[in-house]
Amino acid sequence: MIRSWRPWLYVAPTLVALTVVVGYPVLLALLSSFQADDKLQDGTGLFVPDHTIGLYNYSHWLLGYCRMATGGLASCPTGNLGSQFWSAIGVTLFFTLVTVTFEVLLGLGMAMVMGKTFRGRALLRAAVLIPWAIPTAVTARLWEFMFQYDGVVNRVLGTHILWTSDAWPARFAVIVADVWKTTPFMALLLLAGLQVIPADVYEAAKVDGASAWQRFTRITLPLLKPALLVAVLFRTMDALRMYDLPAIMTLGNPATRTISMLVVEQGRQGPNSAAALSVITFVLIFAVAFFLVRVLGANAVRVQEEQREAH
């Protein structure tokens, strides 16, 4: 009996800490999402708490409904944050898909270069870390200067593009900045996966006459798959929370407004409605993480166990 409870006793402190640190804010946000935002009382000029409104905050975001002065519901007018929910979801998923794809491809190439033995390899590894070490806000300002109308990018290309104002140029600028900053992180994760592949496997393949492409597709990629999936999982979770780069670079351009930016903007107008949006965002990120872990097998714990067994 004691033996069956012993594992739970070991993890109990961690579970308690997670409940307090993670569970309490989530529960509080969930309860707040069913409350109306405080109203300004005409007589006193003070904000007073409103009543429970059920699922109104969720219908506001998911269906684009706004409450009219008569008390009824109607589609939110253009410009209202409620009408911008699905566009923010689309922008967020677009940024996530494009940036993670480029970061995987470039990070894999960088990891394979850094995994080779050559003079100056340590210096190259240190230099690669610089973009990742720079704070995101500083990176955003740096690329904002470069993408200004009279900035370096237009001068080098000989163009006159409003990179941070027009819709698709602004999205392109944000993607370039994010890929530049985060690819080193992806490269380091993939480099760690490459380091655990036994060198004698490649030697045996060479003896058997396998070409470089065959060694890459039949040895490197299959053995790197667990680390690759974990790297994709980490970066996808991070990209779904993207806020700093588009908020600073494009100054809230609606074409680059992500779901995190929408939460912050709504938080200034009504915390309870923002809580509902936060819950929706949490469910979205959880669903993506569940898909990556359960369907694709991006399990960090299992990867560590496989690496220990390989040693």
mmCIF file of C-alpha atoms in Angstrom, residues 90-213:
data_model
loop_
_atom_site.group_PDB
_atom_site.id
_atom_site.type_symbol
_atom_site.label_atom_id
_atom_site.label_comp_id
_atom_site.label_asym_id
_atom_site.label_seq_id
_atom_site.Cartn_x
_atom_site.Cartn_y
_atom_site.Cartn_z
ATOM 1 C CA GLY A 90 -5.235 33.812 -38.736
ATOM 2 C CA VAL A 91 -2.234 36.125 -38.372
ATOM 3 C CA THR A 92 -0.994 34.178 -35.346
ATOM 4 C CA LEU A 93 -1.243 30.814 -37.113
ATOM 5 C CA PHE A 94 0.324 32.269 -40.269
ATOM 6 C CA PHE A 95 3.296 33.646 -38.326
ATOM 7 C CA THR A 96 3.656 30.350 -36.463
ATOM 8 C CA LEU A 97 3.579 28.178 -39.589
ATOM 9 C CA VAL A 98 5.954 30.319 -41.651
ATOM 10 C CA THR A 99 8.480 31.192 -38.951
ATOM 11 C CA VAL A 100 8.731 27.667 -37.522
ATOM 12 C CA THR A 101 9.167 26.215 -41.025
ATOM 13 C CA PHE A 102 12.003 28.596 -41.886
ATOM 14 C CA GLU A 103 13.596 28.191 -38.465
ATOM 15 C CA VAL A 104 13.590 24.406 -38.751
ATOM 16 C CA LEU A 105 15.220 24.448 -42.191
ATOM 17 C CA LEU A 106 17.789 27.129 -41.377
ATOM 18 C CA GLY A 107 18.419 25.764 -37.879
ATOM 19 C CA LEU A 108 19.055 22.285 -39.247
ATOM 20 C CA GLY A 109 21.565 23.673 -41.729
ATOM 21 C CA MET A 110 23.320 25.699 -39.046
ATOM 22 C CA ALA A 111 23.384 22.712 -36.678
ATOM 23 C CA MET A 112 24.987 20.473 -39.293
ATOM 24 C CA VAL A 113 27.661 23.101 -39.995
ATOM 25 C CA MET A 114 28.363 23.641 -36.288
ATOM 26 C CA GLY A 115 28.505 19.875 -35.746
ATOM 27 C CA LYS A 116 31.516 19.507 -38.031
ATOM 28 C CA THR A 117 35.094 19.831 -36.784
ATOM 29 C CA PHE A 118 36.935 22.858 -38.160
ATOM 30 C CA ARG A 119 39.079 25.722 -36.936
ATOM 31 C CA GLY A 120 36.991 28.491 -35.386
ATOM 32 C CA ARG A 121 34.028 26.285 -34.555
ATOM 33 C CA ALA A 122 33.824 27.571 -30.970
ATOM 34 C CA LEU A 123 33.856 31.167 -32.225
ATOM 35 C CA LEU A 124 31.085 30.379 -34.721
ATOM 36 C CA ARG A 125 28.922 28.787 -32.020
ATOM 37 C CA ALA A 126 29.348 31.841 -29.796
ATOM 38 C CA ALA A 127 28.590 34.234 -32.667
ATOM 39 C CA VAL A 128 25.442 32.333 -33.585
ATOM 40 C CA LEU A 129 24.074 32.850 -30.086
ATOM 41 C CA ILE A 130 24.179 36.646 -30.312
ATOM 42 C CA PRO A 131 20.766 37.175 -32.025
ATOM 43 C CA TRP A 132 19.098 34.828 -29.564
ATOM 44 C CA ALA A 133 20.718 36.539 -26.553
ATOM 45 C CA ILE A 134 19.509 40.001 -27.542
ATOM 46 C CA PRO A 135 16.239 40.957 -25.777
ATOM 47 C CA THR A 136 13.212 40.745 -28.038
ATOM 48 C CA ALA A 137 12.329 44.417 -27.563
ATOM 49 C CA VAL A 138 15.820 45.439 -28.681
ATOM 50 C CA THR A 139 15.581 43.112 -31.682
ATOM 51 C CA ALA A 140 12.253 44.664 -32.633
ATOM 52 C CA ARG A 141 13.654 48.192 -32.495
ATOM 53 C CA LEU A 142 16.733 47.126 -34.447
ATOM 54 C CA TRP A 143 14.681 45.677 -37.297
ATOM 55 C CA GLU A 144 12.234 48.572 -37.156
ATOM 56 C CA PHE A 145 15.121 50.929 -37.936
ATOM 57 C CA MET A 146 16.297 48.678 -40.767
ATOM 58 C CA PHE A 147 12.810 48.465 -42.297
ATOM 59 C CA GLN A 148 12.033 52.175 -42.107
ATOM 60 C CA TYR A 149 11.246 53.984 -45.345
ATOM 61 C CA ASP A 150 14.757 55.480 -45.455
ATOM 62 C CA GLY A 151 16.315 52.457 -43.712
ATOM 63 C CA VAL A 152 18.991 50.013 -44.744
ATOM 64 C CA VAL A 153 16.669 47.518 -46.415
ATOM 65 C CA ASN A 154 15.163 49.997 -48.880
ATOM 66 C CA ARG A 155 18.584 51.478 -49.625
ATOM 67 C CA VAL A 156 20.159 48.093 -50.308
ATOM 68 C CA LEU A 157 17.241 46.879 -52.437
ATOM 69 C CA GLY A 158 16.701 50.241 -54.114
ATOM 70 C CA THR A 159 13.013 50.140 -53.239
ATOM 71 C CA HIS A 160 10.522 52.553 -51.644
ATOM 72 C CA ILE A 161 8.380 50.115 -49.671
ATOM 73 C CA LEU A 162 6.520 51.011 -46.482
ATOM 74 C CA TRP A 163 7.676 47.876 -44.713
ATOM 75 C CA THR A 164 5.979 48.495 -41.370
ATOM 76 C CA SER A 165 2.799 50.129 -42.655
ATOM 77 C CA ASP A 166 1.530 48.085 -45.594
ATOM 78 C CA ALA A 167 -0.038 44.728 -44.759
ATOM 79 C CA TRP A 168 2.126 42.094 -46.422
ATOM 80 C CA PRO A 169 5.429 44.003 -46.193
ATOM 81 C CA ALA A 170 4.777 44.404 -42.441
ATOM 82 C CA ARG A 171 4.142 40.673 -42.071
ATOM 83 C CA PHE A 172 7.267 39.914 -44.085
ATOM 84 C CA ALA A 173 9.324 42.236 -41.842
ATOM 85 C CA VAL A 174 8.053 40.550 -38.670
ATOM 86 C CA ILE A 175 8.823 37.094 -40.079
ATOM 87 C CA VAL A 176 12.375 38.122 -41.036
ATOM 88 C CA ALA A 177 13.027 39.546 -37.578
ATOM 89 C CA ASP A 178 11.624 36.496 -35.786
ATOM 90 C CA VAL A 179 13.567 34.042 -37.953
ATOM 91 C CA TRP A 180 16.769 36.047 -37.438
ATOM 92 C CA LYS A 181 16.323 36.053 -33.662
ATOM 93 C CA THR A 182 15.105 32.530 -32.989
ATOM 94 C CA THR A 183 16.869 30.338 -35.544
ATOM 95 C CA PRO A 184 19.953 30.044 -33.274
ATOM 96 C CA PHE A 185 17.753 28.551 -30.548
ATOM 97 C CA MET A 186 16.477 25.960 -33.005
ATOM 98 C CA ALA A 187 20.028 25.281 -34.196
ATOM 99 C CA LEU A 188 21.254 24.609 -30.655
ATOM 100 C CA LEU A 189 18.430 22.156 -29.950
ATOM 101 C CA LEU A 190 19.103 20.295 -33.195
ATOM 102 C CA LEU A 191 22.855 20.352 -32.597
ATOM 103 C CA ALA A 192 22.274 18.575 -29.269
ATOM 104 C CA GLY A 193 20.336 15.911 -31.173
ATOM 105 C CA LEU A 194 23.084 15.523 -33.765
ATOM 106 C CA GLN A 195 25.740 15.076 -31.081
ATOM 107 C CA VAL A 196 24.140 11.850 -29.793
ATOM 108 C CA ILE A 197 24.154 10.110 -33.188
ATOM 109 C CA PRO A 198 27.047 7.603 -33.073
ATOM 110 C CA ALA A 199 29.829 8.433 -35.526
ATOM 111 C CA ASP A 200 30.397 4.750 -36.345
ATOM 112 C CA VAL A 201 26.963 4.628 -37.984
ATOM 113 C CA TYR A 202 28.145 7.154 -40.556
ATOM 114 C CA GLU A 203 31.455 5.282 -40.986
ATOM 115 C CA ALA A 204 29.612 2.045 -41.670
ATOM 116 C CA ALA A 205 27.378 3.785 -44.203
ATOM 117 C CA LYS A 206 30.413 5.232 -45.978
ATOM 118 C CA VAL A 207 31.991 1.773 -46.151
ATOM 119 C CA ASP A 208 28.762 0.478 -47.720
ATOM 120 C CA GLY A 209 28.969 3.204 -50.378
ATOM 121 C CA ALA A 210 26.144 5.463 -49.169
ATOM 122 C CA SER A 211 26.237 8.963 -50.622
ATOM 123 C CA ALA A 212 26.033 12.113 -48.487
ATOM 124 C CA TRP A 213 22.344 12.550 -49.378
#
